[in-house]
Coordinates of C-alpha atoms in Angstrom, one line a residue:
Chain A
M354 CA 45.6 100.5 105.4
H355 CA 48.2 103.1 104.9
T356 CA 48.0 105.5 107.9
I357 CA 50.7 107.7 106.9
I358 CA 52.0 108.4 103.3
A359 CA 55.0 110.6 102.7
A360 CA 55.9 111.3 99.2
G361 CA 59.1 113.2 98.1
L362 CA 59.2 115.1 101.3
T363 CA 62.0 117.8 101.3
K364 CA 62.8 120.4 104.0
I365 CA 65.4 123.1 103.1
Y366 CA 66.5 125.4 106.0
D367 CA 68.0 128.8 105.6
I368 CA 70.9 128.9 108.0
Q369 CA 72.7 131.8 109.0
Q370 CA 76.6 131.6 108.3
K371 CA 78.3 133.5 111.1
R372 CA 81.5 135.2 110.1
S373 CA 84.5 134.8 112.6
G374 CA 86.0 137.4 114.7
L375 CA 84.8 140.7 115.7
L376 CA 84.8 142.3 112.3
G377 CA 82.8 139.5 111.1
S378 CA 80.3 139.8 113.7
I379 CA 79.9 143.4 112.6
Q380 CA 79.7 142.5 109.0
D381 CA 76.8 140.1 110.1
L382 CA 74.8 143.0 111.5
F383 CA 74.6 144.6 108.2
S384 CA 74.7 141.7 105.6
P385 CA 73.9 138.4 107.3
N386 CA 74.9 135.4 105.1
Y387 CA 72.5 132.7 104.8
A388 CA 73.1 129.3 103.4
K389 CA 70.5 126.7 102.2
K390 CA 70.7 123.2 104.1
T391 CA 68.7 120.4 103.0
A392 CA 67.7 118.7 106.1
V393 CA 65.5 115.9 104.3
K394 CA 65.6 115.3 100.5
D395 CA 63.1 113.4 98.5
V396 CA 61.9 111.1 101.3
S397 CA 59.1 108.6 100.6
F398 CA 57.5 105.8 102.6
V399 CA 54.2 104.7 103.8
I400 CA 53.3 103.2 107.4
D401 CA 50.2 100.9 108.0
E402 CA 47.9 100.7 110.7
G403 CA 49.4 98.9 113.8
E404 CA 53.0 99.1 112.5
L405 CA 55.9 100.0 114.8
V406 CA 58.5 101.5 112.6
G407 CA 62.1 102.5 113.7
F408 CA 63.5 105.5 112.2
I409 CA 67.3 105.4 112.7
G410 CA 70.1 107.6 111.8
P411 CA 73.0 109.5 113.2
N412 CA 72.5 113.1 114.6
G413 CA 71.5 115.6 111.8
A414 CA 70.4 112.7 109.6
G415 CA 66.9 114.4 109.2
K416 CA 64.8 111.9 111.4
T417 CA 63.4 114.7 113.8
T418 CA 62.8 117.1 110.8
T419 CA 60.8 114.3 109.2
L420 CA 58.9 113.6 112.5
K421 CA 58.2 117.3 112.8
M422 CA 56.7 117.4 109.2
L423 CA 54.6 114.4 109.9
S424 CA 53.3 116.1 112.9
G425 CA 52.5 119.4 111.3
L426 CA 54.9 121.3 113.1
L427 CA 57.1 122.1 110.0
Y428 CA 56.0 123.1 106.7
P429 CA 57.9 120.9 103.9
S430 CA 59.5 122.7 101.2
S431 CA 58.2 120.3 98.8
G432 CA 56.4 117.0 98.7
H433 CA 53.1 115.5 100.0
I434 CA 52.2 114.0 103.5
S435 CA 49.0 112.4 104.4
V436 CA 48.3 111.3 108.0
I437 CA 45.2 109.5 108.8
G438 CA 43.8 111.2 105.6
H439 CA 44.8 114.7 106.9
D440 CA 47.4 117.2 105.7
P441 CA 49.2 117.4 109.1
W442 CA 50.3 121.1 108.2
K443 CA 46.4 122.3 108.4
R444 CA 46.6 120.9 112.0
D445 CA 42.7 120.0 111.8
Y446 CA 41.2 119.1 115.3
D447 CA 40.4 115.7 113.8
F448 CA 44.0 115.2 113.0
L449 CA 45.3 116.6 116.3
K450 CA 43.0 114.5 118.3
N451 CA 44.5 111.4 116.8
I452 CA 48.1 112.1 117.1
S453 CA 50.6 112.3 119.9
L454 CA 54.2 113.5 119.8
V455 CA 56.6 112.5 122.7
M456 CA 60.0 114.1 122.6
G457 CA 62.5 112.5 125.0
Q458 CA 64.7 115.6 125.6
K459 CA 61.8 118.0 126.4
N460 CA 58.9 118.0 128.7
Q461 CA 55.3 118.6 127.7
L462 CA 53.9 118.2 131.2
W463 CA 53.1 121.4 133.4
W464 CA 56.6 121.7 134.9
D465 CA 55.6 123.4 138.3
L466 CA 52.4 121.1 138.9
P467 CA 52.0 117.6 139.7
A468 CA 51.6 115.1 136.7
I469 CA 48.0 114.5 137.6
E470 CA 47.1 118.1 136.9
S471 CA 48.5 117.8 133.4
F472 CA 46.4 114.6 133.0
N473 CA 43.2 116.2 134.1
L474 CA 43.9 118.9 131.5
V475 CA 44.6 116.4 128.8
K476 CA 41.1 114.9 129.6
D477 CA 39.2 118.3 129.0
I478 CA 41.4 119.3 126.0
Y479 CA 40.5 116.0 124.3
G480 CA 36.9 116.0 125.6
L481 CA 37.4 112.5 127.2
S482 CA 34.3 111.0 129.1
E483 CA 35.1 110.5 132.8
T484 CA 35.0 106.6 132.4
S485 CA 37.2 106.4 129.5
F486 CA 39.7 108.8 131.1
K487 CA 39.9 106.9 134.4
N488 CA 40.1 103.5 132.6
N489 CA 42.9 104.7 130.4
L490 CA 44.6 106.5 133.3
N491 CA 44.4 103.5 135.5
N492 CA 45.7 101.1 133.0
L493 CA 48.6 103.4 131.9
V494 CA 49.6 104.2 135.4
E495 CA 49.7 100.6 136.4
M496 CA 51.6 99.4 133.3
L497 CA 54.2 102.1 133.8
E498 CA 54.1 101.9 137.7
I499 CA 54.0 105.4 138.5
K500 CA 51.0 105.5 140.7
D501 CA 53.1 106.8 143.8
V502 CA 54.2 109.9 141.9
L503 CA 51.1 111.2 140.4
N504 CA 50.8 114.0 143.0
V505 CA 54.7 114.9 143.1
Q506 CA 55.5 118.1 141.2
V507 CA 56.9 117.2 137.7
R508 CA 60.2 119.0 138.4
K509 CA 60.8 116.8 141.3
L510 CA 60.5 113.5 139.4
S511 CA 63.5 111.5 138.2
L512 CA 64.0 111.6 134.3
G513 CA 62.5 108.0 134.1
Q514 CA 59.4 108.7 136.0
R515 CA 58.9 112.0 134.1
M516 CA 59.4 110.1 130.7
K517 CA 56.7 107.6 131.9
A518 CA 54.4 110.5 132.9
E519 CA 54.9 112.0 129.4
L520 CA 53.8 108.8 127.9
V521 CA 50.8 108.8 129.9
A522 CA 49.7 112.3 128.8
A523 CA 50.6 111.2 125.3
L524 CA 48.5 108.2 125.3
L525 CA 45.5 109.1 127.4
H526 CA 43.4 110.0 124.4
N527 CA 44.1 106.8 122.5
P528 CA 46.0 108.3 119.5
K529 CA 46.0 106.4 116.1
I530 CA 49.5 107.9 115.4
L531 CA 52.4 108.0 118.0
Y532 CA 55.6 109.7 117.2
L533 CA 58.3 109.0 119.7
D534 CA 61.5 111.0 119.2
E535 CA 64.3 109.4 121.3
P536 CA 62.0 108.3 124.0
T537 CA 64.8 106.5 126.0
I538 CA 67.6 109.1 125.7
G539 CA 69.4 109.6 128.9
L540 CA 67.8 107.0 130.8
D541 CA 69.6 104.4 132.7
V542 CA 69.4 100.7 131.4
V543 CA 66.8 99.5 133.7
M544 CA 64.4 102.3 132.9
Q545 CA 65.2 102.0 129.1
Q546 CA 64.3 98.2 129.4
S547 CA 61.1 99.1 131.3
L548 CA 59.9 101.7 128.6
R549 CA 60.7 99.2 125.9
S550 CA 58.7 96.5 127.6
F551 CA 55.8 99.0 127.9
L552 CA 55.9 100.0 124.4
K553 CA 56.0 96.4 123.2
V554 CA 52.8 95.5 125.1
Y555 CA 51.2 98.8 124.2
N556 CA 51.9 98.2 120.5
H557 CA 50.5 94.6 120.7
T558 CA 47.4 95.8 122.4
H559 CA 46.5 98.9 120.4
D560 CA 45.7 99.3 116.8
G561 CA 47.7 102.7 116.3
S562 CA 50.9 103.1 114.3
I563 CA 54.1 104.2 116.1
I564 CA 57.1 105.9 114.6
L565 CA 60.1 105.6 116.9
T566 CA 63.4 107.2 116.5
S567 CA 66.2 106.3 118.6
H568 CA 70.0 106.2 119.1
Y569 CA 70.0 103.1 121.0
M570 CA 69.9 99.9 118.8
E571 CA 68.6 98.0 121.6
D572 CA 65.2 100.0 121.5
V573 CA 65.0 99.3 117.6
K574 CA 66.1 95.5 117.9
E575 CA 63.5 94.8 120.6
L576 CA 60.6 97.0 119.1
C577 CA 60.7 97.2 115.6
K578 CA 60.3 94.7 112.7
R579 CA 60.7 97.5 110.1
I580 CA 63.2 100.1 110.1
I581 CA 63.9 103.1 107.9
I582 CA 67.8 104.2 107.8
I583 CA 68.0 107.8 107.1
D584 CA 71.2 109.7 106.5
Q585 CA 72.1 113.2 105.4
G586 CA 68.5 113.5 104.6
E587 CA 67.9 110.5 102.3
I588 CA 66.5 107.0 103.1
L589 CA 69.2 104.4 102.7
Y590 CA 67.1 101.5 103.7
D591 CA 63.3 100.9 104.3
G592 CA 62.7 97.2 105.0
L593 CA 62.7 94.5 107.7
L594 CA 65.2 94.7 110.3
S595 CA 66.0 91.0 109.8
E596 CA 67.1 91.7 106.2
V597 CA 69.3 94.8 106.9
I598 CA 72.3 92.4 107.7
A599 CA 71.9 90.6 104.6
K600 CA 71.7 93.5 102.5
F601 CA 74.4 95.6 103.8
S602 CA 77.0 93.2 105.4
K603 CA 79.2 91.4 102.9
H604 CA 80.6 89.4 105.6
K605 CA 79.9 86.8 108.1
I606 CA 81.6 85.9 111.6
I607 CA 83.4 82.7 112.0
E608 CA 84.1 81.9 115.6
V609 CA 86.8 79.3 116.0
I610 CA 87.3 77.5 119.3
D611 CA 90.6 75.4 119.7
N612 CA 91.2 72.6 122.0
S613 CA 92.5 74.9 124.7
G614 CA 89.2 76.7 124.7
K615 CA 90.5 79.8 123.1
T616 CA 88.1 81.5 120.7
K617 CA 89.5 83.3 117.5
V618 CA 87.2 85.3 115.2
H619 CA 87.4 85.5 111.5
K620 CA 85.6 87.8 109.3
V621 CA 84.8 86.2 105.9
L622 CA 83.1 87.1 102.7
R623 CA 79.5 85.7 102.5
D624 CA 80.3 83.6 99.5
K625 CA 83.5 82.3 101.0
V626 CA 82.1 81.0 104.4
A627 CA 81.4 77.3 103.4
Q628 CA 84.9 77.2 102.0
T629 CA 86.8 78.8 104.9
A630 CA 84.9 76.8 107.4
A631 CA 85.8 73.5 105.6
E632 CA 89.5 74.5 105.5
L633 CA 89.4 75.5 109.1
L634 CA 87.9 72.2 110.2
K635 CA 90.7 70.4 108.6
D636 CA 92.9 71.6 111.5
S637 CA 92.9 68.9 114.2
N638 CA 93.5 71.4 116.9
I639 CA 90.1 73.0 116.3
K640 CA 87.3 71.7 118.6
D641 CA 84.3 73.7 117.1
I642 CA 83.2 76.6 115.0
N643 CA 80.2 78.9 115.1
I644 CA 79.0 81.0 111.9
K645 CA 77.3 84.1 112.8
E646 CA 76.1 87.3 111.4
V647 CA 77.9 90.5 111.9
A648 CA 76.2 92.5 115.0
I649 CA 73.5 94.9 113.4
E650 CA 75.1 97.9 115.3
E651 CA 78.3 97.3 113.3
V652 CA 76.3 96.8 110.0
I653 CA 74.3 100.1 110.6
R654 CA 77.7 101.9 111.6
S655 CA 79.2 100.7 108.3
V656 CA 76.2 102.0 106.5
F657 CA 76.3 105.4 107.9
N658 CA 80.3 105.5 107.4
R659 CA 79.7 104.6 103.8
G660 CA 77.2 107.6 103.5
K661 CA 79.9 109.8 104.8
T662 CA 82.6 108.6 102.6
G663 CA 80.6 107.9 99.5
Chain B
M678 CA 34.6 125.5 126.6
N679 CA 35.5 123.1 129.4
K680 CA 39.1 123.0 128.0
Y681 CA 39.7 126.5 128.2
F682 CA 38.1 126.8 131.6
S683 CA 40.8 124.0 132.8
L684 CA 43.5 125.9 131.2
F685 CA 42.5 129.0 133.0
A686 CA 42.5 127.1 136.2
I687 CA 45.9 125.4 135.5
T688 CA 47.4 128.8 134.7
L689 CA 46.3 130.1 138.2
Q690 CA 47.5 126.8 139.9
E691 CA 50.9 127.5 138.2
I692 CA 51.0 131.0 139.3
F693 CA 50.2 129.8 142.9
A694 CA 52.9 127.3 142.8
Y695 CA 55.7 129.8 143.7
R696 CA 54.7 131.7 146.7
L697 CA 57.9 133.9 146.9
N698 CA 57.7 134.7 143.3
M699 CA 54.0 135.6 143.7
L700 CA 54.7 137.7 146.7
M701 CA 57.5 139.6 145.2
W702 CA 55.3 140.2 142.1
R703 CA 52.8 141.9 144.4
V704 CA 55.4 143.9 146.1
R705 CA 56.5 145.2 142.6
Q706 CA 52.9 146.2 141.9
V707 CA 52.9 148.1 145.1
F708 CA 56.0 149.8 144.1
V709 CA 54.8 150.7 140.7
F710 CA 52.2 152.7 142.6
L711 CA 54.9 154.2 145.3
V712 CA 57.5 155.4 142.8
P713 CA 55.4 157.9 141.0
F714 CA 53.5 158.7 144.3
F715 CA 56.9 159.9 145.8
I716 CA 57.7 161.9 142.8
W717 CA 54.5 163.7 142.7
K718 CA 54.5 164.3 146.4
S719 CA 57.8 166.1 146.0
V720 CA 56.5 168.2 143.2
L721 CA 53.1 169.0 144.4
G722 CA 52.9 167.8 148.1
A723 CA 53.4 171.4 149.3
G724 CA 50.4 172.6 147.4
G725 CA 49.9 174.3 144.0
M726 CA 48.9 173.1 140.6
I727 CA 50.8 171.9 137.7
Y728 CA 49.1 171.6 134.2
G729 CA 45.8 171.9 135.8
Y730 CA 46.3 169.1 138.3
S731 CA 46.4 169.4 142.1
F732 CA 48.2 166.7 144.3
A733 CA 44.8 165.3 144.9
A734 CA 43.9 165.0 141.3
I735 CA 47.1 163.3 140.5
M736 CA 46.8 160.7 143.1
T737 CA 43.2 159.8 142.0
Y738 CA 44.9 159.5 138.5
L739 CA 47.7 157.3 139.8
F740 CA 45.3 155.1 141.8
G741 CA 43.2 154.6 138.8
T742 CA 46.1 153.7 136.5
T743 CA 47.3 151.3 139.1
I744 CA 43.9 149.4 138.9
L745 CA 43.6 149.5 135.3
R746 CA 47.4 148.5 134.8
S747 CA 46.8 145.2 136.6
L748 CA 43.7 144.6 134.7
V749 CA 45.0 145.7 131.3
M750 CA 48.7 144.7 131.2
G751 CA 48.4 141.4 133.4
S752 CA 49.7 139.0 130.7
R753 CA 51.2 135.5 130.1
T754 CA 51.5 136.3 126.4
I755 CA 54.6 138.1 127.0
D756 CA 56.2 134.5 127.3
L757 CA 55.6 133.9 123.5
G758 CA 58.9 135.0 122.5
W759 CA 60.6 132.7 124.8
M760 CA 58.2 129.9 123.7
I761 CA 59.2 130.2 120.1
N762 CA 62.8 130.3 120.8
T763 CA 62.8 127.2 123.0
G764 CA 60.4 125.3 121.0
A765 CA 58.0 125.1 124.0
L766 CA 55.3 126.4 121.5
T767 CA 55.2 122.9 120.0
I768 CA 53.2 121.8 122.9
P769 CA 50.0 124.0 122.5
L770 CA 50.5 123.7 118.8
M771 CA 50.0 119.9 119.0
R772 CA 46.8 120.1 120.8
P773 CA 43.3 120.5 119.6
I774 CA 43.0 124.1 120.9
R775 CA 42.9 127.5 119.3
L776 CA 46.2 129.1 119.9
F777 CA 45.0 132.7 120.3
I778 CA 42.3 131.6 122.8
F779 CA 45.0 129.7 124.5
F780 CA 47.0 132.7 125.1
F781 CA 44.0 134.9 125.9
V782 CA 42.7 132.5 128.5
R783 CA 46.1 132.5 130.1
D784 CA 46.1 136.2 130.1
L785 CA 42.8 136.3 131.7
A786 CA 44.1 134.1 134.5
D787 CA 46.8 136.5 135.0
K788 CA 44.5 139.6 135.1
I789 CA 42.1 137.8 137.5
F790 CA 45.0 137.0 139.9
N791 CA 46.0 140.6 139.8
L792 CA 42.6 141.7 140.4
G793 CA 42.1 139.3 143.2
F794 CA 45.2 140.6 145.1
M795 CA 44.4 144.2 144.3
L796 CA 41.1 143.7 146.3
I797 CA 43.7 143.3 149.5
E798 CA 46.3 145.7 148.5
L799 CA 44.2 148.7 147.3
P800 CA 42.4 149.3 150.7
L801 CA 45.6 149.1 152.3
I802 CA 47.1 151.7 149.9
Y803 CA 44.0 153.9 150.4
F804 CA 44.1 153.8 154.0
I805 CA 47.9 154.9 154.2
F806 CA 47.9 157.4 151.4
K807 CA 44.3 158.6 151.5
P808 CA 44.1 159.5 147.9
P809 CA 40.7 161.4 146.9
L810 CA 38.6 158.7 145.4
F811 CA 36.1 159.5 142.6
L812 CA 33.4 157.0 142.3
Q813 CA 31.5 157.1 139.0
F814 CA 27.7 156.1 139.1
D815 CA 26.5 157.2 135.7
P816 CA 25.6 154.1 133.8
I817 CA 26.5 155.4 130.5
K818 CA 30.0 156.5 131.6
L819 CA 30.6 153.2 133.1
L820 CA 29.5 151.3 130.3
L821 CA 31.9 153.5 127.9
T822 CA 34.5 152.7 130.5
A823 CA 33.9 149.1 130.4
I824 CA 34.0 148.9 126.6
S825 CA 37.2 150.9 126.5
I826 CA 38.8 148.5 129.0
M827 CA 37.9 145.5 126.9
L828 CA 39.3 147.2 123.9
A829 CA 42.5 148.1 125.9
I830 CA 42.9 144.4 126.9
L831 CA 42.4 143.3 123.2
I832 CA 44.9 145.9 122.0
Y833 CA 47.5 144.9 124.6
F834 CA 46.9 141.2 123.8
Y835 CA 47.6 141.8 119.9
I836 CA 50.6 144.0 120.8
N837 CA 52.0 141.1 122.8
I838 CA 51.5 138.6 120.1
I839 CA 52.9 140.7 117.5
F840 CA 56.2 141.4 119.6
G841 CA 56.4 137.9 120.9
S842 CA 56.1 136.8 117.2
F843 CA 59.4 138.5 116.2
A844 CA 61.0 135.3 117.6
F845 CA 59.9 133.5 114.7
W846 CA 62.8 135.3 112.7
S847 CA 65.2 136.7 115.3
K848 CA 66.5 135.2 118.6
D849 CA 66.7 138.8 120.0
T850 CA 63.4 139.5 121.2
W851 CA 64.4 141.1 124.5
A852 CA 65.5 144.4 122.8
P853 CA 62.2 145.1 121.0
R854 CA 60.3 144.1 124.2
F855 CA 62.4 146.5 126.3
L856 CA 61.9 149.2 123.8
L857 CA 58.1 148.6 123.9
M858 CA 58.2 148.7 127.6
V859 CA 59.8 152.0 127.8
I860 CA 57.4 153.5 125.1
M861 CA 54.4 152.2 126.9
E862 CA 55.5 153.5 130.4
F863 CA 55.3 156.8 128.8
A864 CA 52.8 156.7 125.9
T865 CA 50.1 155.0 127.7
G866 CA 49.8 157.6 130.5
A867 CA 51.0 155.4 133.3
M868 CA 53.5 157.8 134.8
F869 CA 51.8 161.0 134.2
P870 CA 48.5 162.1 132.6
L871 CA 49.0 162.8 128.9
D872 CA 47.1 166.0 128.8
M873 CA 50.0 167.4 130.5
L874 CA 51.8 167.3 127.2
P875 CA 51.8 170.0 124.6
Q876 CA 48.7 169.7 122.3
L877 CA 50.9 168.5 119.4
W878 CA 52.3 165.7 121.4
Q879 CA 48.8 164.8 122.5
N880 CA 47.4 164.7 119.0
I881 CA 50.3 162.5 117.9
L882 CA 49.8 160.0 120.8
Y883 CA 46.1 159.8 120.2
C884 CA 46.9 158.4 116.6
L885 CA 48.9 155.8 118.3
P886 CA 47.3 152.5 120.2
F887 CA 49.1 153.2 123.5
P888 CA 46.9 156.0 125.0
Y889 CA 43.9 153.6 124.7
L890 CA 45.3 151.0 127.2
L891 CA 45.3 153.3 130.4
Y892 CA 44.8 157.1 129.7
V893 CA 41.5 156.9 127.7
P894 CA 39.7 154.4 129.7
L895 CA 40.7 156.2 133.0
K896 CA 39.6 159.6 131.5
L897 CA 36.4 158.0 130.5
Y898 CA 35.8 156.8 134.0
L899 CA 36.5 160.3 135.4
A900 CA 34.1 161.7 132.9
A901 CA 37.0 163.9 131.8
D902 CA 37.4 162.8 128.0
S903 CA 36.3 165.5 125.8
A904 CA 35.7 163.2 122.9
P905 CA 34.8 159.9 124.3
L906 CA 33.0 158.3 121.3
G907 CA 35.7 159.7 119.0
H908 CA 38.2 158.0 121.1
L909 CA 36.3 154.9 121.5
T910 CA 36.1 154.6 117.8
I911 CA 39.8 155.1 117.3
A912 CA 40.2 152.3 119.9
I913 CA 38.0 150.0 117.9
V914 CA 39.9 150.7 114.7
W915 CA 43.3 150.0 116.4
A916 CA 41.9 146.7 117.8
L917 CA 41.0 145.8 114.3
I918 CA 44.1 146.9 112.7
L919 CA 46.1 145.2 115.3
Y920 CA 44.0 142.0 114.9
A921 CA 44.8 142.1 111.2
I922 CA 48.4 142.5 111.7
T923 CA 48.5 139.8 114.4
K924 CA 46.8 137.2 112.1
Y925 CA 49.1 138.1 109.1
I926 CA 52.4 138.0 111.2
W927 CA 51.2 134.7 113.0
H928 CA 50.5 133.2 109.7
K929 CA 53.9 134.1 108.2
G930 CA 55.6 133.4 111.5
I931 CA 54.3 130.0 111.9
S932 CA 55.2 128.9 108.5
S933 CA 58.9 129.5 109.4
Y934 CA 58.8 127.9 112.9
E935 CA 61.4 125.3 113.3
A936 CA 60.4 123.9 116.6
E937 CA 63.9 124.3 117.7
G938 CA 65.4 122.5 120.7
R939 CA 63.1 119.5 120.1

């Protein structure tokens, strides 16, 4: 079942163009200059129940704008969205009770109070029963290992602890849709891994759909089977992560190990791999060869670069 | 309703989280009384009358506006502009709550906090400065006063939402807010009773929403309003007009909200 349907989504912003210098600033006072900027252009996709989809793209690609439209924060300039049968923009209670948005760079917990106070508020705002609240809270707190910091003022938590507490607050009401915007940004490697592991388990044990945007390919590689690559507001790829390499990389890597143990790397066109490997093996100085795919990070980087130049 | 009560409670907890800030805010409230007190003392302290007010009458007026100010003008909605500019508005927007009630409940928490502290501060001010007190016992007058205070709270709430909403279109919300503060100090009657002004000015001010925030409720309490029902009617009309403007501006603004910084 499709839980999210986006059809022909477009968002155009009016952006003020500041003139340079003092005279320019004075001119701006009387006749501000506005330019149209298309942040998202004719984006369409569907997401099914239980899917965890990675939304990847460079800065300013349109990921967050799309996420904001899907969560009802931004009104699309054109196009149609349906999330669990609702128009997000109307922000019906039934819609709001079933979604959650976590933004890695900002905090939705009450900054000056201990996290447990925010959790108690979530309980009342979503009308959770005492039992389901306690069960969910205990589960999440245990999985994320933050029992010890529940009574500490949020502002005094480390970034990682805060992010974990954010996730608890976002998941207490069992949302059917979870939007995660850069959840691991700024975290150290250990904490990133800990959040990834949590999200993996959470996704396997819950039916809800998750959309994840991230700059870290590790997040995407570990969590998402399907990815949507977006650049300059347009979708460049929507499909399985495992097929990205085959689609975008014309090359494979041949690693050649000689008798002295030295390794040499050759980047070879896909249809020339067999022939090149055979030729290399003729050399008696060669001990072994490995044929590998190009690293996904490199493939995606090249996709974005193509977008820029093309 | 439970959710709004929890919001009310957490807002109070938030205020209590910073003891020094809370204390300084209270000190400020005392100064709000002391500044006009010393001005009027230097003008009328030696005796005599000005525009029909003796020092004692002015003190009663000031004492009254100090109480009303805490009740009517205690507000958290003044954060709205900041919330729009920083994207913090996103959080309540994504929750199943009514936004206006969210802001109103936070305002009420602020008012209750102010009122609670006033119960400690006012006796102190009273015993130090001994302003003549006027206690109103007429139930009709008390009812009219209560209605006018409720209308004042609503009018101030809508004014704050309207001014805060400017942030949907402009990042410069401080200048309009400062202008509003200056106008309000004068036009609500916070600094001096408005009937000290020439009749023409009074007539103009009565057409604006500001006198209905402090001056009219206080005059109703003191039974010194020459046209209580007329003024209550104008206050109701202003509350309705401002409600309509608030709805309109909010609807327009939220369509252009970009949830920046997020």
